[in-house]
Amino acid sequence: MNNQIPEVTLHDGLELPVIGLGTYALNGNEGATAIQRAIEENGYRLIDSAYNYENEGTVGEAVKRSAVPREKLRITSKLPGRYQTYDKAIKTVQESLYRASLDYYDLYLIHWPNPKQDHYVEAWQALIDAKKQGLIRSIGVCNFLPDHLKRLEKETGEKPSINQIELHPYFNQEQQRKWHEKNSIKTESWSPLGHGNDILQQVTIQQIAERHQKSAAQVVLRWHYQLGAISIPKSANPDRQLENISIFDFSLDDAEMNSISSMTKPDGRINDQDPAVYEEY
Ligand SMILES: NC(=O)C1=CN([C@@H]2O[C@H](COP(=O)(O)OP(=O)(O)OC[C@H]3O[C@@H](n4cnc5c(N)ncnc54)[C@H](OP(=O)(O)O)[C@@H]3O)[C@@H](O)[C@H]2O)C=CC1
Ligand SMILES: O=C(O)C(=O)[C@@H](O)[C@H](O)C(=O)CO
C-alpha cells in the first residue's frame, strides 16, 4: 500500500497502516484541504472520521480531490449511539456512504457501547449484515470493555477486528491492550497525543526526544507503535502531519518505553469518559 509505513493485518484480512489521520474538527473546505494534503503530500492512507464529526462529506471530498486511487486508501467512519437499533444502524451506514460519496467504507466502528441504552449487540448485527452486503470491508468498535466485547462474540459469533480506545501516556490501557492481544483484536489509539493537553511538554518525553533528536510528538507516536497500537494523530498542519508519520527511523529502548508507560495515572482520561457508564448520542 505505502512503502514507508508499516502495515498490520486484521483478523479478517484487511491490511492497515500503523498510523492514520484523526479528523475530529477537520470540516469544510479547510478540512478537505488538510486531509487531501495528508494523503497526497504526506503519505497518509488511513483516515478516521465519524458520523458525529459531521465530516464524512469533507473526507469524501478529500478522497475525490486526491490523485491517490481509492483502493489504496482506508477510510473509517463510526455509528453514533442514537442510531444503534438494527434498522437505524443499517440506514446510518447507508447515509454515511451517501455523505462521503463512497461505495464502501474500509472500516466502520460502533462509536460507543452505551451500555445503559443496551442496543450495541443489534448495532453489531447490523454491521455484520452491512459487511455481507459489501458496504463495509471490516467492522469494529470503539471504547468497548472486555465484557462488551465478549457479549458481541457470544451473541453473534463474530468479533470486532479493531477496538479504538483512549490511549496515550497518561492512560496506557495495559490490561485492555493485553486482552485485545489475547483475543486477536487490534488496538487503535484515539487522542494518541493527548488532544492538546500537556503530555508533550512533560520532562520525561522532552528528555527522550532530545536524546533521539526527535520531536515530543514523534516520541509519543513511536511509543504507540512499539506498544503494537495503530494511532490516528490529528493535525490540520502539513508540517506536523509529516512529522507525525515520520517515526520509523529510530526506536525506543525498554527503559524509555517503561518510563513513558509509567506516566499513566488512574484519573488519566482526558474527559473522564469511562465506557462502563458514559453514553454518547
Ligand atoms: N472513537 C472515539 O471515541 C474517539 C476518536 N477520536 C479520533 O482520534 C483522533 C485523534 O485524537 P484527537 O482528540 O484529535 O487528539 P490528538 O491526540 O491527535 O491531538 C491533536 C492535537 O495535537 C496537535 N498536534 C498534532 N500533531 C502535533 C505535533 N506534532 N506537535 C504538537 N502538536 C500536535 C493538534 O493541533 P494541530 O491540528 O494544530 O496540529 C491538535 O491540537 C481524532 O481526531 C478522532 O479521529 C478522538 C476522540 C474519541
Ligand atoms: O471525538 C470522539 O470521537 C468522541 O467520541 C467524543 O466524545 C470526544 O471524546 C469528545 O468530543 C469529548 O468531548
JSON list of N, CA and C in Angstrom, two decimals, residues 166-229:
[
{"chain": "A", "resi": 166, "resn": "GLU", "atom": "N", "xyz": [-9.28, 5.14, 24.03]},
{"chain": "A", "resi": 166, "resn": "GLU", "atom": "CA", "xyz": [-8.44, 6.24, 24.52]},
{"chain": "A", "resi": 166, "resn": "GLU", "atom": "C", "xyz": [-7.11, 5.65, 24.97]},
{"chain": "A", "resi": 167, "resn": "LEU", "atom": "N", "xyz": [-6.03, 6.12, 24.39]},
{"chain": "A", "resi": 167, "resn": "LEU", "atom": "CA", "xyz": [-4.70, 5.58, 24.73]},
{"chain": "A", "resi": 167, "resn": "LEU", "atom": "C", "xyz": [-3.64, 6.65, 24.49]},
{"chain": "A", "resi": 168, "resn": "HIS", "atom": "N", "xyz": [-2.93, 6.99, 25.55]},
{"chain": "A", "resi": 168, "resn": "HIS", "atom": "CA", "xyz": [-1.84, 7.98, 25.48]},
{"chain": "A", "resi": 168, "resn": "HIS", "atom": "C", "xyz": [-1.02, 7.77, 26.74]},
{"chain": "A", "resi": 169, "resn": "PRO", "atom": "N", "xyz": [0.10, 8.45, 26.91]},
{"chain": "A", "resi": 169, "resn": "PRO", "atom": "CA", "xyz": [0.93, 8.17, 28.08]},
{"chain": "A", "resi": 169, "resn": "PRO", "atom": "C", "xyz": [0.22, 8.33, 29.43]},
{"chain": "A", "resi": 170, "resn": "TYR", "atom": "N", "xyz": [-0.76, 9.21, 29.54]},
{"chain": "A", "resi": 170, "resn": "TYR", "atom": "CA", "xyz": [-1.48, 9.35, 30.82]},
{"chain": "A", "resi": 170, "resn": "TYR", "atom": "C", "xyz": [-2.50, 8.23, 31.03]},
{"chain": "A", "resi": 171, "resn": "PHE", "atom": "N", "xyz": [-2.73, 7.42, 30.00]},
{"chain": "A", "resi": 171, "resn": "PHE", "atom": "CA", "xyz": [-3.75, 6.36, 30.13]},
{"chain": "A", "resi": 171, "resn": "PHE", "atom": "C", "xyz": [-3.33, 5.21, 29.21]},
{"chain": "A", "resi": 172, "resn": "ASN", "atom": "N", "xyz": [-2.43, 4.36, 29.74]},
{"chain": "A", "resi": 172, "resn": "ASN", "atom": "CA", "xyz": [-1.75, 3.42, 28.83]},
{"chain": "A", "resi": 172, "resn": "ASN", "atom": "C", "xyz": [-2.53, 2.14, 28.53]},
{"chain": "A", "resi": 173, "resn": "GLN", "atom": "N", "xyz": [-3.63, 1.92, 29.22]},
{"chain": "A", "resi": 173, "resn": "GLN", "atom": "CA", "xyz": [-4.56, 0.82, 28.87]},
{"chain": "A", "resi": 173, "resn": "GLN", "atom": "C", "xyz": [-3.86, -0.54, 28.83]},
{"chain": "A", "resi": 174, "resn": "GLU", "atom": "N", "xyz": [-2.98, -0.79, 29.80]},
{"chain": "A", "resi": 174, "resn": "GLU", "atom": "CA", "xyz": [-2.19, -2.03, 29.75]},
{"chain": "A", "resi": 174, "resn": "GLU", "atom": "C", "xyz": [-3.08, -3.29, 29.74]},
{"chain": "A", "resi": 175, "resn": "GLN", "atom": "N", "xyz": [-4.04, -3.33, 30.66]},
{"chain": "A", "resi": 175, "resn": "GLN", "atom": "CA", "xyz": [-4.88, -4.53, 30.76]},
{"chain": "A", "resi": 175, "resn": "GLN", "atom": "C", "xyz": [-5.73, -4.73, 29.50]},
{"chain": "A", "resi": 176, "resn": "GLN", "atom": "N", "xyz": [-6.33, -3.64, 29.05]},
{"chain": "A", "resi": 176, "resn": "GLN", "atom": "CA", "xyz": [-7.20, -3.73, 27.88]},
{"chain": "A", "resi": 176, "resn": "GLN", "atom": "C", "xyz": [-6.39, -4.16, 26.64]},
{"chain": "A", "resi": 177, "resn": "ARG", "atom": "N", "xyz": [-5.19, -3.62, 26.50]},
{"chain": "A", "resi": 177, "resn": "ARG", "atom": "CA", "xyz": [-4.35, -4.00, 25.34]},
{"chain": "A", "resi": 177, "resn": "ARG", "atom": "C", "xyz": [-4.00, -5.48, 25.38]},
{"chain": "A", "resi": 178, "resn": "LYS", "atom": "N", "xyz": [-3.69, -5.96, 26.60]},
{"chain": "A", "resi": 178, "resn": "LYS", "atom": "CA", "xyz": [-3.35, -7.38, 26.73]},
{"chain": "A", "resi": 178, "resn": "LYS", "atom": "C", "xyz": [-4.54, -8.24, 26.34]},
{"chain": "A", "resi": 179, "resn": "TRP", "atom": "N", "xyz": [-5.72, -7.82, 26.77]},
{"chain": "A", "resi": 179, "resn": "TRP", "atom": "CA", "xyz": [-6.94, -8.58, 26.47]},
{"chain": "A", "resi": 179, "resn": "TRP", "atom": "C", "xyz": [-7.16, -8.62, 24.95]},
{"chain": "A", "resi": 180, "resn": "HIS", "atom": "N", "xyz": [-6.99, -7.49, 24.30]},
{"chain": "A", "resi": 180, "resn": "HIS", "atom": "CA", "xyz": [-7.13, -7.45, 22.83]},
{"chain": "A", "resi": 180, "resn": "HIS", "atom": "C", "xyz": [-6.17, -8.43, 22.17]},
{"chain": "A", "resi": 181, "resn": "GLU", "atom": "N", "xyz": [-4.92, -8.38, 22.63]},
{"chain": "A", "resi": 181, "resn": "GLU", "atom": "CA", "xyz": [-3.89, -9.22, 22.00]},
{"chain": "A", "resi": 181, "resn": "GLU", "atom": "C", "xyz": [-4.25, -10.70, 22.12]},
{"chain": "A", "resi": 182, "resn": "LYS", "atom": "N", "xyz": [-4.71, -11.08, 23.31]},
{"chain": "A", "resi": 182, "resn": "LYS", "atom": "CA", "xyz": [-5.08, -12.49, 23.53]},
{"chain": "A", "resi": 182, "resn": "LYS", "atom": "C", "xyz": [-6.25, -12.91, 22.64]},
{"chain": "A", "resi": 183, "resn": "ASN", "atom": "N", "xyz": [-7.07, -11.92, 22.27]},
{"chain": "A", "resi": 183, "resn": "ASN", "atom": "CA", "xyz": [-8.29, -12.22, 21.51]},
{"chain": "A", "resi": 183, "resn": "ASN", "atom": "C", "xyz": [-8.22, -11.78, 20.04]},
{"chain": "A", "resi": 184, "resn": "SER", "atom": "N", "xyz": [-7.01, -11.50, 19.57]},
{"chain": "A", "resi": 184, "resn": "SER", "atom": "CA", "xyz": [-6.78, -11.12, 18.15]},
{"chain": "A", "resi": 184, "resn": "SER", "atom": "C", "xyz": [-7.60, -9.92, 17.71]},
{"chain": "A", "resi": 185, "resn": "ILE", "atom": "N", "xyz": [-7.77, -8.97, 18.61]},
{"chain": "A", "resi": 185, "resn": "ILE", "atom": "CA", "xyz": [-8.43, -7.70, 18.26]},
{"chain": "A", "resi": 185, "resn": "ILE", "atom": "C", "xyz": [-7.35, -6.62, 18.26]},
{"chain": "A", "resi": 186, "resn": "LYS", "atom": "N", "xyz": [-7.29, -5.85, 17.18]},
{"chain": "A", "resi": 186, "resn": "LYS", "atom": "CA", "xyz": [-6.24, -4.83, 17.09]},
{"chain": "A", "resi": 186, "resn": "LYS", "atom": "C", "xyz": [-6.62, -3.60, 17.92]},
{"chain": "A", "resi": 187, "resn": "THR", "atom": "N", "xyz": [-5.64, -3.07, 18.62]},
{"chain": "A", "resi": 187, "resn": "THR", "atom": "CA", "xyz": [-5.86, -1.83, 19.39]},
{"chain": "A", "resi": 187, "resn": "THR", "atom": "C", "xyz": [-5.54, -0.63, 18.51]},
{"chain": "A", "resi": 188, "resn": "GLU", "atom": "N", "xyz": [-6.47, 0.34, 18.50]},
{"chain": "A", "resi": 188, "resn": "GLU", "atom": "CA", "xyz": [-6.22, 1.61, 17.80]},
{"chain": "A", "resi": 188, "resn": "GLU", "atom": "C", "xyz": [-6.34, 2.72, 18.84]},
{"chain": "A", "resi": 189, "resn": "SER", "atom": "N", "xyz": [-5.37, 3.64, 18.86]},
{"chain": "A", "resi": 189, "resn": "SER", "atom": "CA", "xyz": [-5.32, 4.67, 19.92]},
{"chain": "A", "resi": 189, "resn": "SER", "atom": "C", "xyz": [-5.99, 5.95, 19.49]},
{"chain": "A", "resi": 190, "resn": "TRP", "atom": "N", "xyz": [-7.03, 6.38, 20.23]},
{"chain": "A", "resi": 190, "resn": "TRP", "atom": "CA", "xyz": [-7.56, 7.73, 19.96]},
{"chain": "A", "resi": 190, "resn": "TRP", "atom": "C", "xyz": [-6.95, 8.75, 20.92]},
{"chain": "A", "resi": 191, "resn": "SER", "atom": "N", "xyz": [-6.92, 10.00, 20.47]},
{"chain": "A", "resi": 191, "resn": "SER", "atom": "CA", "xyz": [-6.18, 11.06, 21.18]},
{"chain": "A", "resi": 191, "resn": "SER", "atom": "C", "xyz": [-4.78, 10.58, 21.56]},
{"chain": "A", "resi": 192, "resn": "PRO", "atom": "N", "xyz": [-4.04, 10.05, 20.58]},
{"chain": "A", "resi": 192, "resn": "PRO", "atom": "CA", "xyz": [-2.73, 9.46, 20.91]},
{"chain": "A", "resi": 192, "resn": "PRO", "atom": "C", "xyz": [-1.73, 10.47, 21.46]},
{"chain": "A", "resi": 193, "resn": "LEU", "atom": "N", "xyz": [-1.93, 11.76, 21.12]},
{"chain": "A", "resi": 193, "resn": "LEU", "atom": "CA", "xyz": [-1.02, 12.81, 21.62]},
{"chain": "A", "resi": 193, "resn": "LEU", "atom": "C", "xyz": [-1.61, 13.54, 22.82]},
{"chain": "A", "resi": 194, "resn": "GLY", "atom": "N", "xyz": [-2.78, 13.09, 23.28]},
{"chain": "A", "resi": 194, "resn": "GLY", "atom": "CA", "xyz": [-3.39, 13.72, 24.46]},
{"chain": "A", "resi": 194, "resn": "GLY", "atom": "C", "xyz": [-4.33, 14.86, 24.14]},
{"chain": "A", "resi": 195, "resn": "HIS", "atom": "N", "xyz": [-4.71, 15.01, 22.85]},
{"chain": "A", "resi": 195, "resn": "HIS", "atom": "CA", "xyz": [-5.72, 16.01, 22.46]},
{"chain": "A", "resi": 195, "resn": "HIS", "atom": "C", "xyz": [-5.29, 17.42, 22.87]},
{"chain": "A", "resi": 196, "resn": "GLY", "atom": "N", "xyz": [-4.01, 17.71, 22.75]},
{"chain": "A", "resi": 196, "resn": "GLY", "atom": "CA", "xyz": [-3.55, 19.08, 23.05]},
{"chain": "A", "resi": 196, "resn": "GLY", "atom": "C", "xyz": [-3.36, 19.37, 24.53]},
{"chain": "A", "resi": 197, "resn": "ASN", "atom": "N", "xyz": [-3.33, 18.34, 25.39]},
{"chain": "A", "resi": 197, "resn": "ASN", "atom": "CA", "xyz": [-3.03, 18.61, 26.82]},
{"chain": "A", "resi": 197, "resn": "ASN", "atom": "C", "xyz": [-1.51, 18.76, 27.01]},
{"chain": "A", "resi": 198, "resn": "ASP", "atom": "N", "xyz": [-1.01, 18.59, 28.23]},
{"chain": "A", "resi": 198, "resn": "ASP", "atom": "CA", "xyz": [0.41, 18.91, 28.46]},
{"chain": "A", "resi": 198, "resn": "ASP", "atom": "C", "xyz": [1.37, 17.72, 28.32]},
{"chain": "A", "resi": 199, "resn": "ILE", "atom": "N", "xyz": [0.91, 16.61, 27.77]},
{"chain": "A", "resi": 199, "resn": "ILE", "atom": "CA", "xyz": [1.78, 15.42, 27.66]},
{"chain": "A", "resi": 199, "resn": "ILE", "atom": "C", "xyz": [3.09, 15.76, 26.94]},
{"chain": "A", "resi": 200, "resn": "LEU", "atom": "N", "xyz": [2.97, 16.48, 25.83]},
{"chain": "A", "resi": 200, "resn": "LEU", "atom": "CA", "xyz": [4.16, 16.71, 25.00]},
{"chain": "A", "resi": 200, "resn": "LEU", "atom": "C", "xyz": [5.18, 17.63, 25.70]},
{"chain": "A", "resi": 201, "resn": "GLN", "atom": "N", "xyz": [4.73, 18.33, 26.73]},
{"chain": "A", "resi": 201, "resn": "GLN", "atom": "CA", "xyz": [5.66, 19.22, 27.45]},
{"chain": "A", "resi": 201, "resn": "GLN", "atom": "C", "xyz": [6.32, 18.52, 28.64]},
{"chain": "A", "resi": 202, "resn": "GLN", "atom": "N", "xyz": [5.92, 17.30, 28.94]},
{"chain": "A", "resi": 202, "resn": "GLN", "atom": "CA", "xyz": [6.46, 16.63, 30.13]},
{"chain": "A", "resi": 202, "resn": "GLN", "atom": "C", "xyz": [7.95, 16.33, 29.98]},
{"chain": "A", "resi": 203, "resn": "VAL", "atom": "N", "xyz": [8.69, 16.50, 31.09]},
{"chain": "A", "resi": 203, "resn": "VAL", "atom": "CA", "xyz": [10.15, 16.33, 31.07]},
{"chain": "A", "resi": 203, "resn": "VAL", "atom": "C", "xyz": [10.55, 14.94, 30.55]},
{"chain": "A", "resi": 204, "resn": "THR", "atom": "N", "xyz": [9.83, 13.90, 31.01]},
{"chain": "A", "resi": 204, "resn": "THR", "atom": "CA", "xyz": [10.15, 12.54, 30.57]},
{"chain": "A", "resi": 204, "resn": "THR", "atom": "C", "xyz": [10.19, 12.45, 29.05]},
{"chain": "A", "resi": 205, "resn": "ILE", "atom": "N", "xyz": [9.17, 13.01, 28.42]},
{"chain": "A", "resi": 205, "resn": "ILE", "atom": "CA", "xyz": [9.08, 12.95, 26.95]},
{"chain": "A", "resi": 205, "resn": "ILE", "atom": "C", "xyz": [10.14, 13.86, 26.32]},
{"chain": "A", "resi": 206, "resn": "GLN", "atom": "N", "xyz": [10.29, 15.05, 26.89]},
{"chain": "A", "resi": 206, "resn": "GLN", "atom": "CA", "xyz": [11.24, 16.02, 26.32]},
{"chain": "A", "resi": 206, "resn": "GLN", "atom": "C", "xyz": [12.66, 15.47, 26.35]},
{"chain": "A", "resi": 207, "resn": "GLN", "atom": "N", "xyz": [13.03, 14.79, 27.45]},
{"chain": "A", "resi": 207, "resn": "GLN", "atom": "CA", "xyz": [14.40, 14.26, 27.55]},
{"chain": "A", "resi": 207, "resn": "GLN", "atom": "C", "xyz": [14.65, 13.16, 26.52]},
{"chain": "A", "resi": 208, "resn": "ILE", "atom": "N", "xyz": [13.65, 12.31, 26.34]},
{"chain": "A", "resi": 208, "resn": "ILE", "atom": "CA", "xyz": [13.81, 11.22, 25.35]},
{"chain": "A", "resi": 208, "resn": "ILE", "atom": "C", "xyz": [13.89, 11.82, 23.94]},
{"chain": "A", "resi": 209, "resn": "ALA", "atom": "N", "xyz": [13.08, 12.83, 23.71]},
{"chain": "A", "resi": 209, "resn": "ALA", "atom": "CA", "xyz": [13.08, 13.49, 22.39]},
{"chain": "A", "resi": 209, "resn": "ALA", "atom": "C", "xyz": [14.45, 14.11, 22.10]},
{"chain": "A", "resi": 210, "resn": "GLU", "atom": "N", "xyz": [14.98, 14.75, 23.09]},
{"chain": "A", "resi": 210, "resn": "GLU", "atom": "CA", "xyz": [16.30, 15.39, 22.98]},
{"chain": "A", "resi": 210, "resn": "GLU", "atom": "C", "xyz": [17.38, 14.33, 22.65]},
{"chain": "A", "resi": 211, "resn": "ARG", "atom": "N", "xyz": [17.31, 13.20, 23.36]},
{"chain": "A", "resi": 211, "resn": "ARG", "atom": "CA", "xyz": [18.30, 12.13, 23.16]},
{"chain": "A", "resi": 211, "resn": "ARG", "atom": "C", "xyz": [18.28, 11.61, 21.73]},
{"chain": "A", "resi": 212, "resn": "HIS", "atom": "N", "xyz": [17.08, 11.51, 21.16]},
{"chain": "A", "resi": 212, "resn": "HIS", "atom": "CA", "xyz": [16.96, 10.94, 19.80]},
{"chain": "A", "resi": 212, "resn": "HIS", "atom": "C", "xyz": [16.93, 12.02, 18.72]},
{"chain": "A", "resi": 213, "resn": "GLN", "atom": "N", "xyz": [16.99, 13.27, 19.14]},
{"chain": "A", "resi": 213, "resn": "GLN", "atom": "CA", "xyz": [16.86, 14.37, 18.16]},
{"chain": "A", "resi": 213, "resn": "GLN", "atom": "C", "xyz": [15.56, 14.26, 17.37]},
{"chain": "A", "resi": 214, "resn": "LYS", "atom": "N", "xyz": [14.49, 13.97, 18.10]},
{"chain": "A", "resi": 214, "resn": "LYS", "atom": "CA", "xyz": [13.14, 13.87, 17.52]},
{"chain": "A", "resi": 214, "resn": "LYS", "atom": "C", "xyz": [12.22, 14.82, 18.28]},
{"chain": "A", "resi": 215, "resn": "SER", "atom": "N", "xyz": [11.02, 15.03, 17.76]},
{"chain": "A", "resi": 215, "resn": "SER", "atom": "CA", "xyz": [10.08, 15.88, 18.49]},
{"chain": "A", "resi": 215, "resn": "SER", "atom": "C", "xyz": [9.37, 15.05, 19.56]},
{"chain": "A", "resi": 216, "resn": "ALA", "atom": "N", "xyz": [8.75, 15.75, 20.51]},
{"chain": "A", "resi": 216, "resn": "ALA", "atom": "CA", "xyz": [7.99, 15.07, 21.56]},
{"chain": "A", "resi": 216, "resn": "ALA", "atom": "C", "xyz": [6.87, 14.22, 20.95]},
{"chain": "A", "resi": 217, "resn": "ALA", "atom": "N", "xyz": [6.20, 14.76, 19.93]},
{"chain": "A", "resi": 217, "resn": "ALA", "atom": "CA", "xyz": [5.09, 14.02, 19.30]},
{"chain": "A", "resi": 217, "resn": "ALA", "atom": "C", "xyz": [5.63, 12.74, 18.66]},
{"chain": "A", "resi": 218, "resn": "GLN", "atom": "N", "xyz": [6.79, 12.82, 18.02]},
{"chain": "A", "resi": 218, "resn": "GLN", "atom": "CA", "xyz": [7.36, 11.62, 17.38]},
{"chain": "A", "resi": 218, "resn": "GLN", "atom": "C", "xyz": [7.68, 10.54, 18.43]},
{"chain": "A", "resi": 219, "resn": "VAL", "atom": "N", "xyz": [8.18, 10.98, 19.58]},
{"chain": "A", "resi": 219, "resn": "VAL", "atom": "CA", "xyz": [8.49, 10.01, 20.64]},
{"chain": "A", "resi": 219, "resn": "VAL", "atom": "C", "xyz": [7.21, 9.32, 21.11]},
{"chain": "A", "resi": 220, "resn": "VAL", "atom": "N", "xyz": [6.16, 10.10, 21.33]},
{"chain": "A", "resi": 220, "resn": "VAL", "atom": "CA", "xyz": [4.91, 9.52, 21.81]},
{"chain": "A", "resi": 220, "resn": "VAL", "atom": "C", "xyz": [4.31, 8.57, 20.76]},
{"chain": "A", "resi": 221, "resn": "LEU", "atom": "N", "xyz": [4.37, 8.97, 19.49]},
{"chain": "A", "resi": 221, "resn": "LEU", "atom": "CA", "xyz": [3.79, 8.11, 18.44]},
{"chain": "A", "resi": 221, "resn": "LEU", "atom": "C", "xyz": [4.63, 6.85, 18.23]},
{"chain": "A", "resi": 222, "resn": "ARG", "atom": "N", "xyz": [5.94, 6.97, 18.44]},
{"chain": "A", "resi": 222, "resn": "ARG", "atom": "CA", "xyz": [6.80, 5.78, 18.38]},
{"chain": "A", "resi": 222, "resn": "ARG", "atom": "C", "xyz": [6.45, 4.81, 19.53]},
{"chain": "A", "resi": 223, "resn": "TRP", "atom": "N", "xyz": [6.16, 5.37, 20.70]},
{"chain": "A", "resi": 223, "resn": "TRP", "atom": "CA", "xyz": [5.74, 4.56, 21.86]},
{"chain": "A", "resi": 223, "resn": "TRP", "atom": "C", "xyz": [4.45, 3.77, 21.50]},
{"chain": "A", "resi": 224, "resn": "HIS", "atom": "N", "xyz": [3.49, 4.43, 20.87]},
{"chain": "A", "resi": 224, "resn": "HIS", "atom": "CA", "xyz": [2.27, 3.71, 20.45]},
{"chain": "A", "resi": 224, "resn": "HIS", "atom": "C", "xyz": [2.63, 2.56, 19.51]},
{"chain": "A", "resi": 225, "resn": "TYR", "atom": "N", "xyz": [3.48, 2.86, 18.54]},
{"chain": "A", "resi": 225, "resn": "TYR", "atom": "CA", "xyz": [3.85, 1.85, 17.54]},
{"chain": "A", "resi": 225, "resn": "TYR", "atom": "C", "xyz": [4.52, 0.65, 18.23]},
{"chain": "A", "resi": 226, "resn": "GLN", "atom": "N", "xyz": [5.44, 0.93, 19.14]},
{"chain": "A", "resi": 226, "resn": "GLN", "atom": "CA", "xyz": [6.14, -0.18, 19.81]},
{"chain": "A", "resi": 226, "resn": "GLN", "atom": "C", "xyz": [5.23, -0.92, 20.79]},
{"chain": "A", "resi": 227, "resn": "LEU", "atom": "N", "xyz": [4.16, -0.27, 21.24]},
{"chain": "A", "resi": 227, "resn": "LEU", "atom": "CA", "xyz": [3.17, -0.99, 22.06]},
{"chain": "A", "resi": 227, "resn": "LEU", "atom": "C", "xyz": [2.34, -1.94, 21.19]},
{"chain": "A", "resi": 228, "resn": "GLY", "atom": "N", "xyz": [2.39, -1.72, 19.88]},
{"chain": "A", "resi": 228, "resn": "GLY", "atom": "CA", "xyz": [1.60, -2.56, 18.97]},
{"chain": "A", "resi": 228, "resn": "GLY", "atom": "C", "xyz": [0.26, -1.95, 18.61]},
{"chain": "A", "resi": 229, "resn": "ALA", "atom": "N", "xyz": [0.09, -0.64, 18.87]},
{"chain": "A", "resi": 229, "resn": "ALA", "atom": "CA", "xyz": [-1.19, 0.01, 18.57]},
{"chain": "A", "resi": 229, "resn": "ALA", "atom": "C", "xyz": [-1.10, 0.84, 17.29]}
]
